[in-house]
Coordinates of C-alpha atoms and ligand atoms in Angstrom, one line a residue:
Chain A
M1311 CA 106.1 148.7 103.3
I1312 CA 105.7 144.9 103.0
T1313 CA 109.0 142.9 103.8
Q1314 CA 109.4 139.6 102.3
P1315 CA 110.4 136.9 104.8
P1316 CA 113.9 135.9 103.9
P1317 CA 114.3 133.2 101.5
Q1318 CA 115.1 129.8 103.2
P1319 CA 118.1 128.0 101.6
L1320 CA 117.6 126.0 98.7
R1321 CA 116.7 122.6 99.1
L1322 CA 115.5 119.6 97.2
V1323 CA 114.9 115.8 97.1
V1324 CA 114.3 113.6 94.4
D1325 CA 111.8 110.5 94.6
L1326 CA 113.7 107.8 93.2
N1327 CA 111.2 105.4 92.9
R1328 CA 109.3 107.8 90.5
C1329 CA 112.3 109.0 88.5
Q1330 CA 112.8 107.4 85.2
S1331 CA 116.2 108.5 84.6
Y1332 CA 115.3 110.5 81.8
G1333 CA 118.3 113.0 82.6
Q1334 CA 116.4 116.3 82.0
C1335 CA 117.5 117.6 85.1
V1336 CA 121.2 116.9 84.7
Y1337 CA 120.7 118.9 81.2
A1338 CA 119.1 121.6 83.1
A1339 CA 121.3 121.7 86.3
P1340 CA 124.5 119.8 85.6
T1341 CA 126.3 120.7 88.9
V1342 CA 123.3 119.4 90.8
F1343 CA 122.5 116.2 89.3
R1344 CA 124.4 113.8 87.8
F1345 CA 124.3 109.9 86.6
H1346 CA 126.5 107.7 88.6
G1347 CA 126.7 104.6 86.6
E1348 CA 124.2 104.3 83.7
E1349 CA 121.0 105.1 85.3
S1350 CA 121.5 105.7 89.0
L1351 CA 120.6 109.5 89.5
E1352 CA 122.9 111.4 92.1
Y1353 CA 122.1 114.9 93.4
D1354 CA 123.0 117.8 95.9
Y1355 CA 120.2 118.3 98.3
A1356 CA 121.5 121.7 99.3
P1357 CA 123.3 123.0 96.3
G1358 CA 123.5 126.6 97.4
D1359 CA 121.4 129.5 96.2
G1360 CA 123.2 130.3 93.1
V1361 CA 122.0 127.7 91.1
R1362 CA 118.0 128.2 92.2
R1363 CA 117.1 129.3 88.7
E1364 CA 118.8 126.2 87.2
V1365 CA 117.3 123.9 89.9
E1366 CA 113.5 125.3 89.4
R1367 CA 114.2 124.8 85.8
A1368 CA 115.0 121.3 86.5
A1369 CA 112.1 120.5 88.5
A1370 CA 109.7 121.9 85.8
A1371 CA 111.5 120.0 83.1
C1372 CA 111.3 116.6 84.9
P1373 CA 108.7 114.5 82.9
V1374 CA 107.5 112.5 85.8
Q1375 CA 107.9 115.2 88.4
A1376 CA 110.1 113.7 90.6
I1377 CA 111.8 116.6 92.1
T1378 CA 110.3 118.4 95.2
L1379 CA 111.7 121.8 96.3
S1380 CA 111.7 123.5 99.7
G1381 CA 108.8 125.6 100.2
A1382 CA 108.6 126.4 103.8
T1383 CA 109.8 130.0 104.8
E1384 CA 110.0 129.3 108.8
P1385 CA 113.8 128.9 109.9
A1386 CA 115.1 125.4 110.3
P1387 CA 114.1 123.6 113.5
V1388 CA 117.2 123.3 116.1
A1389 CA 117.9 121.0 118.8
C1390 CA 117.5 122.4 122.4
G1391 CA 120.3 120.9 124.3
G1392 CA 120.2 117.4 125.4
G1393 CA 120.6 115.0 122.6
R1394 CA 121.5 111.1 122.5
Chain B
M49 CA 80.2 112.7 112.3
T50 CA 78.8 115.8 112.9
A51 CA 80.1 118.9 111.2
A52 CA 81.3 120.4 114.7
G53 CA 83.0 116.9 115.3
A54 CA 84.8 117.2 112.3
A55 CA 85.7 120.4 112.8
G56 CA 87.3 119.3 116.5
L57 CA 89.6 117.1 114.6
R58 CA 91.2 120.0 112.7
T59 CA 91.8 121.6 116.1
G60 CA 93.4 120.2 119.4
R61 CA 96.7 118.9 120.0
V62 CA 98.8 116.6 117.8
V63 CA 102.0 115.3 118.7
V64 CA 104.3 113.6 116.1
V65 CA 107.1 111.1 117.8
G66 CA 110.0 110.7 115.4
A67 CA 111.1 113.7 113.5
S68 CA 112.5 112.0 110.3
L69 CA 110.7 111.4 106.9
A70 CA 107.6 110.1 108.1
G71 CA 107.2 112.2 110.9
L72 CA 108.0 115.5 108.7
R73 CA 105.8 114.5 105.9
A74 CA 102.8 113.6 108.2
A75 CA 103.3 117.1 110.0
E76 CA 103.4 118.9 106.3
A77 CA 100.5 116.7 105.3
L78 CA 98.2 117.5 108.6
R79 CA 98.4 121.1 107.9
D80 CA 97.4 120.2 104.3
E81 CA 94.3 118.8 105.5
G82 CA 93.4 121.6 107.4
F83 CA 94.7 120.9 110.9
T84 CA 95.2 124.6 112.6
G85 CA 95.6 123.1 116.3
E86 CA 98.9 122.7 118.2
L87 CA 101.5 120.6 116.4
T88 CA 104.5 119.0 118.3
L89 CA 107.3 117.1 116.7
I90 CA 109.6 114.8 119.0
G91 CA 112.5 113.6 117.7
D92 CA 115.7 112.0 119.6
E93 CA 118.4 112.8 116.8
P94 CA 119.7 116.3 117.2
H95 CA 119.5 117.3 113.4
E96 CA 116.4 118.6 111.5
P97 CA 115.1 115.6 109.4
Y98 CA 117.5 114.4 106.6
D99 CA 117.4 111.5 104.1
R100 CA 119.0 108.0 104.8
P101 CA 119.4 106.5 101.2
P102 CA 122.5 108.8 100.4
L103 CA 124.2 107.7 103.7
S104 CA 125.3 104.4 102.2
K105 CA 125.9 105.5 98.7
A106 CA 126.9 109.2 97.8
V107 CA 127.8 110.2 101.5
L108 CA 129.7 106.9 102.1
S109 CA 131.6 107.1 98.9
G110 CA 132.5 110.9 99.7
R111 CA 130.8 112.4 96.9
L112 CA 128.1 114.0 99.0
D113 CA 128.6 115.6 102.6
S114 CA 126.3 114.7 105.3
D115 CA 125.5 118.2 105.8
H116 CA 123.8 118.4 102.3
I117 CA 121.1 115.7 102.9
A118 CA 118.6 117.6 104.7
L119 CA 115.0 117.1 103.5
P120 CA 113.5 120.1 102.3
R121 CA 110.5 121.1 104.2
V122 CA 107.7 121.7 101.6
R123 CA 105.7 124.1 103.4
D124 CA 105.5 126.0 106.9
I125 CA 103.9 123.8 109.6
G126 CA 103.9 126.2 112.8
A127 CA 105.2 123.4 114.7
R128 CA 107.1 123.1 117.9
W129 CA 110.1 120.9 117.4
L130 CA 111.5 119.1 120.2
L131 CA 114.8 117.7 118.6
G132 CA 117.7 115.8 120.7
T133 CA 114.6 114.8 122.7
P134 CA 113.8 111.0 123.2
A135 CA 110.2 110.1 124.0
T136 CA 110.7 107.4 126.7
G137 CA 107.0 106.5 127.7
L138 CA 103.4 106.5 126.2
D139 CA 100.5 106.7 128.4
V140 CA 97.3 105.8 126.5
P141 CA 94.2 106.3 128.8
G142 CA 96.2 109.3 130.1
R143 CA 96.9 110.5 126.7
R144 CA 100.5 111.6 127.5
V145 CA 104.1 111.2 125.8
E146 CA 107.1 111.3 128.6
L147 CA 110.3 112.5 127.6
A148 CA 113.9 111.7 128.7
D149 CA 114.2 114.9 130.1
G150 CA 111.5 114.2 132.7
R151 CA 108.9 116.4 131.0
S152 CA 105.5 115.2 129.8
L153 CA 103.4 116.2 126.9
G154 CA 99.4 115.8 126.5
Y155 CA 98.0 115.2 123.1
D156 CA 94.6 115.0 121.6
R157 CA 95.8 112.6 119.0
L158 CA 99.2 111.1 118.6
L159 CA 101.5 109.7 115.4
I160 CA 104.1 107.2 116.0
A161 CA 106.9 107.4 113.3
T162 CA 109.9 106.3 115.3
G163 CA 111.0 104.0 112.6
T164 CA 113.9 101.4 113.2
R165 CA 117.7 101.3 113.9
A166 CA 120.3 98.9 112.8
R167 CA 120.8 95.5 114.4
R168 CA 123.8 95.4 116.3
W169 CA 126.4 93.1 116.8
P170 CA 126.3 91.1 120.3
V171 CA 129.0 92.5 122.5
Q172 CA 130.2 89.2 123.6
A173 CA 131.0 88.4 120.0
G174 CA 133.1 91.5 119.8
G175 CA 130.4 94.0 119.1
G176 CA 131.9 96.6 121.2
L177 CA 135.2 96.8 119.4
E178 CA 136.3 100.1 118.0
G179 CA 136.0 99.3 114.3
V180 CA 132.9 97.7 114.3
H181 CA 130.1 99.9 112.7
V182 CA 126.6 99.9 111.6
L183 CA 124.8 102.4 109.3
R184 CA 121.6 104.1 110.0
T185 CA 122.3 107.6 111.0
R186 CA 124.2 110.6 110.0
E187 CA 126.6 110.2 112.8
D188 CA 127.4 106.4 111.6
A189 CA 127.9 107.5 108.1
E190 CA 130.3 110.0 109.1
R191 CA 132.1 107.7 111.6
L192 CA 132.5 105.0 108.8
R193 CA 133.5 107.3 106.4
G194 CA 136.4 108.6 108.6
A195 CA 137.3 105.0 109.3
L196 CA 137.3 104.3 105.4
A197 CA 139.5 107.5 104.9
A198 CA 142.1 106.0 107.2
G199 CA 142.7 103.4 104.6
P200 CA 142.1 100.2 106.2
R201 CA 143.8 97.0 104.6
R202 CA 140.3 95.4 104.5
V203 CA 136.7 96.0 105.3
L204 CA 134.2 92.9 106.4
V205 CA 130.7 93.5 105.6
V206 CA 128.3 91.3 107.5
G207 CA 125.3 90.5 105.4
A208 CA 124.7 91.2 101.8
G209 CA 121.2 92.7 101.6
F210 CA 120.7 95.9 100.4
T211 CA 122.6 97.9 102.7
G212 CA 125.5 95.3 102.8
G213 CA 125.6 95.7 98.8
E214 CA 125.7 99.5 99.0
V215 CA 128.4 99.7 101.6
A216 CA 130.6 97.3 99.8
S217 CA 130.2 98.8 96.4
S218 CA 131.1 102.1 98.1
C219 CA 134.1 100.6 99.3
R220 CA 135.4 99.2 96.1
E221 CA 134.6 102.7 94.5
L222 CA 137.2 104.0 97.4
G223 CA 139.5 101.2 96.0
I224 CA 139.4 99.4 99.6
P225 CA 139.6 95.6 99.7
V226 CA 136.2 94.1 100.9
T227 CA 134.9 90.9 102.3
V228 CA 131.2 90.2 102.3
T229 CA 129.7 87.3 104.2
Q230 CA 126.3 86.2 103.6
R231 CA 124.4 83.5 105.6
S232 CA 122.6 82.0 102.7
A233 CA 123.7 80.9 99.1
A234 CA 123.3 84.3 97.3
P235 CA 123.3 88.1 98.1
L236 CA 119.8 89.7 98.3
A237 CA 118.2 86.1 98.4
G238 CA 115.9 87.2 101.1
A239 CA 114.2 90.0 99.4
L240 CA 114.7 88.9 95.8
G241 CA 115.3 85.1 95.8
G242 CA 118.2 82.9 94.7
V243 CA 117.7 83.2 91.0
L244 CA 118.0 87.0 91.3
G245 CA 120.8 86.7 94.1
R246 CA 123.1 84.7 91.8
A247 CA 123.1 87.4 89.2
A248 CA 123.9 89.9 91.8
A249 CA 126.6 87.6 93.3
E250 CA 128.4 88.3 89.8
W251 CA 128.0 91.9 90.4
Y252 CA 130.3 91.7 93.2
R253 CA 132.5 89.5 92.0
E254 CA 132.8 91.7 88.7
V255 CA 134.4 94.5 91.2
G256 CA 136.6 92.2 92.9
V257 CA 134.7 92.0 96.3
D258 CA 135.5 88.6 98.1
L259 CA 132.2 87.2 98.5
R260 CA 131.7 84.2 101.1
L261 CA 128.3 82.7 100.7
N262 CA 126.8 80.4 103.1
T263 CA 129.4 81.9 105.6
T264 CA 128.6 83.6 109.0
V265 CA 130.9 85.4 111.3
Q266 CA 131.5 83.6 114.6
A267 CA 133.4 86.1 116.4
L268 CA 135.2 89.6 115.9
E269 CA 138.5 89.8 118.0
G270 CA 140.3 92.8 119.1
D271 CA 143.8 93.9 120.5
A272 CA 144.5 95.0 123.9
C273 CA 143.4 98.5 123.4
G274 CA 140.0 97.1 122.1
R275 CA 140.3 97.7 118.3
L276 CA 139.0 95.1 115.9
R277 CA 141.8 92.8 114.6
R278 CA 140.4 89.9 113.6
A279 CA 137.4 88.0 112.2
V280 CA 136.5 84.5 112.8
L281 CA 134.5 82.9 110.1
S282 CA 131.9 80.0 110.4
D283 CA 134.4 77.8 108.0
G284 CA 137.1 78.1 110.7
T285 CA 139.2 80.7 108.9
A286 CA 140.2 83.8 110.4
M287 CA 140.9 87.2 108.4
P288 CA 142.6 90.2 109.5
V289 CA 140.2 93.1 109.4
E290 CA 140.4 96.6 111.0
V291 CA 136.8 97.9 110.1
A292 CA 133.6 95.6 110.1
V293 CA 130.4 97.0 109.1
I294 CA 127.3 95.0 110.5
A295 CA 124.3 95.0 108.0
T296 CA 122.1 92.4 109.4
G297 CA 118.9 94.1 109.3
A298 CA 116.8 96.6 111.4
V299 CA 115.0 96.4 114.7
A300 CA 111.7 98.7 115.2
N301 CA 112.2 101.4 117.7
T302 CA 109.3 100.4 119.9
E303 CA 111.1 100.0 123.4
W304 CA 109.6 103.6 124.5
L305 CA 106.1 102.0 124.1
A306 CA 106.6 99.0 126.6
G307 CA 103.7 99.1 129.0
S308 CA 101.8 101.2 126.8
G309 CA 99.4 98.3 126.1
L310 CA 100.0 98.7 122.1
A311 CA 100.8 95.7 120.1
A312 CA 104.4 96.5 119.6
D313 CA 107.7 94.8 119.6
H314 CA 110.9 94.6 117.6
R315 CA 109.1 93.8 114.3
G316 CA 107.0 97.0 114.9
V317 CA 103.9 98.6 116.0
V318 CA 100.6 96.8 114.6
S319 CA 98.1 98.9 113.2
E320 CA 95.0 98.6 111.4
G321 CA 94.7 99.3 107.6
D322 CA 93.5 103.1 108.3
C323 CA 97.0 103.4 110.2
R324 CA 95.5 103.3 113.8
A325 CA 97.5 101.4 116.5
V326 CA 96.1 98.3 117.7
A327 CA 96.2 97.3 121.4
G328 CA 97.4 94.1 122.8
S329 CA 93.7 93.0 122.9
G330 CA 93.8 93.4 119.2
R331 CA 91.2 96.2 119.1
P332 CA 92.4 99.7 117.5
V333 CA 93.5 102.6 119.9
E334 CA 91.2 105.8 118.9
D335 CA 93.5 108.7 118.4
V336 CA 97.1 106.8 118.2
F337 CA 98.1 106.3 114.5
V338 CA 101.4 104.9 112.9
A339 CA 103.4 105.3 110.0
G340 CA 106.9 104.8 108.3
D341 CA 109.4 101.9 109.0
V342 CA 107.7 101.2 112.4
A343 CA 104.5 100.1 111.3
R344 CA 103.2 96.6 110.5
W345 CA 100.0 96.6 109.0
P346 CA 97.5 94.5 107.0
H347 CA 97.8 94.9 103.2
P348 CA 94.8 94.0 100.9
L349 CA 97.1 92.6 98.0
Y350 CA 99.1 90.4 100.5
P351 CA 96.5 88.8 102.7
G352 CA 97.1 86.6 105.7
Q353 CA 100.1 88.7 106.9
L354 CA 101.3 91.8 108.6
L355 CA 103.4 93.8 106.4
R356 CA 106.7 96.0 107.5
L357 CA 108.2 97.9 104.7
D358 CA 111.5 99.8 105.4
H359 CA 111.0 101.8 102.3
W360 CA 111.2 105.5 101.7
D361 CA 108.3 105.4 99.8
N362 CA 106.0 103.8 102.2
A363 CA 107.0 106.4 104.8
V364 CA 105.9 109.2 102.7
A365 CA 102.6 107.6 101.5
Q366 CA 101.6 106.1 105.0
A367 CA 102.4 109.5 106.6
R368 CA 100.0 111.1 104.3
T369 CA 97.3 108.6 104.9
A370 CA 97.7 108.8 108.7
A371 CA 97.4 112.6 108.3
Y372 CA 94.5 112.2 106.3
N373 CA 92.9 109.9 109.0
L374 CA 94.1 112.0 112.0
T375 CA 91.9 114.9 110.6
R376 CA 88.8 112.8 110.0
G377 CA 86.2 110.9 111.6
P378 CA 85.6 107.3 111.2
D379 CA 83.4 107.2 108.4
E380 CA 85.8 109.3 106.3
R381 CA 89.1 107.0 106.9
R382 CA 90.9 105.6 104.1
D383 CA 93.0 102.3 104.2
H384 CA 96.7 102.6 103.5
Q385 CA 97.3 100.2 100.4
P386 CA 100.2 101.8 98.4
L387 CA 101.7 99.1 95.9
P388 CA 105.1 98.6 97.5
A389 CA 108.1 100.1 95.6
F390 CA 111.8 100.8 96.4
W391 CA 115.1 101.2 94.8
S392 CA 118.9 100.7 95.6
Q393 CA 122.0 101.7 93.9
Q394 CA 125.0 99.1 94.1
F395 CA 127.9 98.2 91.6
G396 CA 126.9 101.0 89.4
R397 CA 123.4 99.5 88.9
Y398 CA 120.0 100.9 89.5
L399 CA 117.6 98.4 90.9
K400 CA 114.2 99.0 91.3
S401 CA 111.2 97.0 92.8
V402 CA 107.3 97.2 92.8
G403 CA 105.2 95.0 94.6
V404 CA 106.3 92.4 97.0
P405 CA 108.9 89.8 95.3
A406 CA 109.6 88.2 98.6
V407 CA 106.4 86.4 98.8
A408 CA 106.8 84.8 95.5
D409 CA 107.2 81.1 94.5
R410 CA 108.4 81.6 90.8
V411 CA 110.2 84.1 89.1
V412 CA 110.6 84.6 85.3
V413 CA 113.1 87.0 83.2
T414 CA 110.6 89.1 81.1
Q415 CA 113.1 91.5 79.3
G416 CA 116.7 91.3 78.9
A417 CA 118.8 88.3 80.5
L418 CA 120.2 87.9 84.0
D419 CA 123.7 88.0 82.9
Q420 CA 123.4 91.2 81.0
R421 CA 123.5 94.6 82.4
Q422 CA 120.0 95.4 82.0
F423 CA 116.9 92.9 82.6
V424 CA 113.6 92.6 84.2
A425 CA 112.2 89.9 86.4
A426 CA 108.6 89.1 87.1
Y427 CA 107.7 87.3 90.4
G428 CA 104.6 85.2 90.8
L429 CA 102.6 83.5 93.7
K430 CA 100.1 80.7 92.8
G431 CA 99.7 82.0 89.5
R432 CA 99.2 85.4 90.3
L433 CA 102.1 88.6 89.4
V434 CA 103.0 89.9 92.7
G435 CA 106.4 91.8 92.4
V436 CA 108.8 92.8 89.7
V437 CA 112.3 94.2 89.9
S438 CA 114.3 95.8 87.1
V439 CA 117.8 96.4 86.8
D440 CA 119.3 99.6 84.9
S441 CA 115.7 99.5 83.2
P442 CA 113.8 102.1 85.2
R443 CA 111.4 103.3 82.6
V444 CA 109.5 100.0 82.4
L445 CA 108.0 99.7 85.8
D446 CA 105.0 101.7 85.7
G447 CA 103.4 99.3 83.3
Y448 CA 104.4 96.2 85.4
A449 CA 103.0 98.0 88.4
A450 CA 99.7 98.4 86.7
L451 CA 99.5 94.8 86.2
I452 CA 100.4 93.9 89.7
E453 CA 97.4 96.1 91.1
A454 CA 95.2 94.4 88.3
R455 CA 96.1 91.0 90.0
A456 CA 97.3 89.9 86.5
P457 CA 98.2 86.1 86.1
F458 CA 101.7 85.1 86.2
P459 CA 103.6 84.5 84.1
P460 CA 102.7 88.0 82.6
R461 CA 101.7 88.2 78.9
L462 CA 103.6 91.2 77.6
G463 CA 105.0 90.9 74.3
A464 CA 108.0 93.1 75.0
T465 CA 110.3 93.3 71.9
D466 CA 113.4 92.6 74.1
G467 CA 111.7 89.8 76.1
P468 CA 112.9 86.0 75.2
D469 CA 110.8 84.0 72.7
R470 CA 109.4 81.8 75.4
L471 CA 108.9 82.8 79.3
E472 CA 110.4 80.0 81.3
P473 CA 109.3 80.4 85.2
V474 CA 111.5 78.7 87.5
D475 CA 111.5 78.4 91.6
A476 CA 112.4 81.6 92.7
G477 CA 114.8 80.2 95.3
F478 CA 114.0 82.1 98.5
P479 CA 116.3 80.6 101.2
G480 CA 114.4 78.7 103.8
R481 CA 111.1 78.4 101.6
A482 CA 111.8 74.6 100.6
A483 CA 114.1 73.8 103.1
G484 CA 112.1 75.1 106.1
G485 CA 115.0 76.7 107.4
P486 CA 115.1 80.5 108.3
Q487 CA 114.7 83.5 105.8
E488 CA 117.2 86.4 106.3
H489 CA 116.3 89.9 107.2
D490 CA 117.8 93.2 106.0
I491 CA 116.2 96.6 105.8
R492 CA 114.0 97.3 102.9
T493 CA 113.1 93.3 103.2
P494 CA 109.4 93.3 104.3
S495 CA 110.6 91.3 107.2
A496 CA 107.3 90.6 108.7
L497 CA 106.6 88.5 105.6
A498 CA 109.4 85.7 106.6
P499 CA 108.0 82.7 107.5
A500 CA 110.4 82.4 110.7
Q501 CA 109.9 85.8 112.2
T502 CA 112.4 85.7 114.9
A503 CA 115.4 84.4 112.7
H504 CA 118.1 87.2 113.2
R505 CA 121.7 86.7 112.4
Ligands
LIG223 C1 121.8 103.2 104.8 C2 120.2 103.3 104.3 C3 119.8 103.3 103.2 C4 118.5 103.2 102.7 N1 118.3 103.4 101.3 C5 117.2 103.3 100.8 C6 116.9 103.2 99.3 O1 117.7 103.3 98.6 N2 115.6 103.1 98.9 C7 114.6 103.0 99.6 O2 113.4 102.8 99.6 N3 114.8 103.0 101.1 C8 115.9 103.2 101.8 N4 116.1 103.2 103.1 C9 115.1 103.2 103.9 C10 114.4 104.6 104.3 O3 115.4 105.4 104.7 C11 113.5 104.4 105.4 O4 112.4 103.8 104.8 C12 113.1 106.0 105.9 O5 114.0 106.5 106.4 C13 111.7 105.5 106.8 O6 111.5 106.7 107.5 P1 110.6 107.0 108.8 O7 110.6 108.4 109.1 O8 109.6 105.9 109.0 O9 111.7 106.2 109.8 P2 113.5 106.8 110.3 O10 114.1 107.5 109.1 O11 113.9 105.6 111.0 O12 113.0 107.8 111.3 C14 112.7 107.8 112.8 C15 113.2 108.8 113.6 O13 112.5 108.3 115.0 C16 113.5 108.6 115.8 N5 113.3 108.0 116.9 C17 113.2 106.6 117.4 N6 112.9 106.4 118.7 C18 112.6 107.5 119.3 C19 112.1 108.0 120.4 N7 111.8 107.1 121.4 N8 111.9 109.4 120.7 C20 112.1 110.1 119.8 N9 112.6 109.9 118.4 C21 112.8 108.7 118.2 C22 114.7 108.1 115.1 O14 115.9 108.3 115.6 C23 114.7 108.8 113.8 O15 115.3 109.9 113.7 C24 117.6 103.4 103.6 C25 117.8 103.4 104.8 C26 119.1 103.4 105.4 C27 119.5 103.3 106.8
LIG224 S1 114.6 114.5 85.0 FE1 113.1 113.7 86.5 S2 113.1 111.4 85.6 FE2 114.6 112.7 84.5 S3 116.8 111.9 85.7 FE3 115.9 113.9 86.5 S4 114.6 113.3 88.4 FE4 114.8 111.3 87.1

């Protein structure tokens, strides 16, 4: 039997240098992306798994491909004691 | 390079110091380039890599929690992560990184990506008081957000660069009265010049920021319990204030490189075009590379100076180039020469920049008008187009970027439909350029371009 690694939580980042405020992502996933002011895009980097489909649609719909989704299956790194 | 030699560069031990944007993207790119050896990421922050731009915007305004800004990891990298572990020393001939916990780590190739930190206020002038903040890390943002939630009567922001403007803007969104002091005659003047700066001053005033130009803070004064109470300004006035945010620029995290022989100081680590670190002797060091906010390097579009760009875009691109060169022999390496680009969001406006406006001598509005919400300004140096800034017009920049890369003449010939009938270039108004005084620094200003490189507030 093949066991899939557990999916990592949904994560994304938008390259705002590339983003041209077309708003396709806002339309595709309105709970994740929104405009603040006329043109400034704001978004949630970790929106929770319930909106994965919408976010994937948003990333695919972005005309300048400014949205990057997580692809790692490894567990998130953690600090081992210490700290500043 | 022989085939065996090239294969050798895809194995062995690579250590990345600095586990943030540049460090993470470099590690991922190393695996993309076929590196199969041992990979270690060392970071002094206890968190997995997160994004800093929202700290002064959505996080500070309370629209996004700081546990929602972790960067996506785009692929598996099979690395050993040493988080919460500062590097404290580098032995170049011995190829070892020393750690604060006393361990030391051997490497075959090293990437330095330790970034910058916010410049602090001198303790003797009140920098140690409770209520005096800087903004660079998640903890900084959480502390400041907490202080703002307590409902201070007034916040003082010292410095009207990008960070200062974003902080002031967030405070106003929260309905908190704000005073901003700026040493020169206009906000953003060090990065974008006085002409654009005067337009930006209007953004501050529209939302009711008390903007004090040509003003510095002389002292921050506290009460008996060490809490900030008063600020004394250079014009002799004093104002009651409980929260101050110091936004006067950034210092490179290079202390851990002291004694390593690398050419490194508060301005950054000097590197070659191909991202290899340069030694104090001026010669590049094999097997030590640099990327991100900590790097200073020669850019062919802006000759005669070393460039340091505290920009998100540069950290990502330079990380990729460094990873490419880390896995290749000398004949195959390529130079890092991206067109610089960054954005800022403040006072409800979306400001984007390509090229390096800060080196310009002339500026001209090519679309819209300075007193309108939307406009584009082009910057020229000795008759060549070197930078372009757009406000609330993000879609036009690609065309301008191509012109800058093609070394197009200034003023540019565009024929834009919303442009003025005649282009009228004026002096760009960079502070200190004509008067010979110091230029101010802010993060996201290419500080290495400043004529007076040691000018700090
Ligand atoms: C508040 C804020 C807002 C910003 N907004 C924008 C924006 O709107 N647009 C834009 O283009 N850019 C913006 N930036 C700039 C952008 O965030 C930086 O360019 C980017 O973070 C650079 O990444 P880096 O990895 O080179 O450096 P950093 O993000 O500084 O990462 C360096 C890492 O190395 C760690 N480190 C330092 N010394 C050591 C040591 N000795 N041992 C181990 N680890 C160490 C640091 O703690 C840090 O985690 C902003 C920055 C800030 C602070
Ligand atoms: S779809 Fe792409 S370009 Fe449009 S607003 Fe979203 S991220 Fe920006």
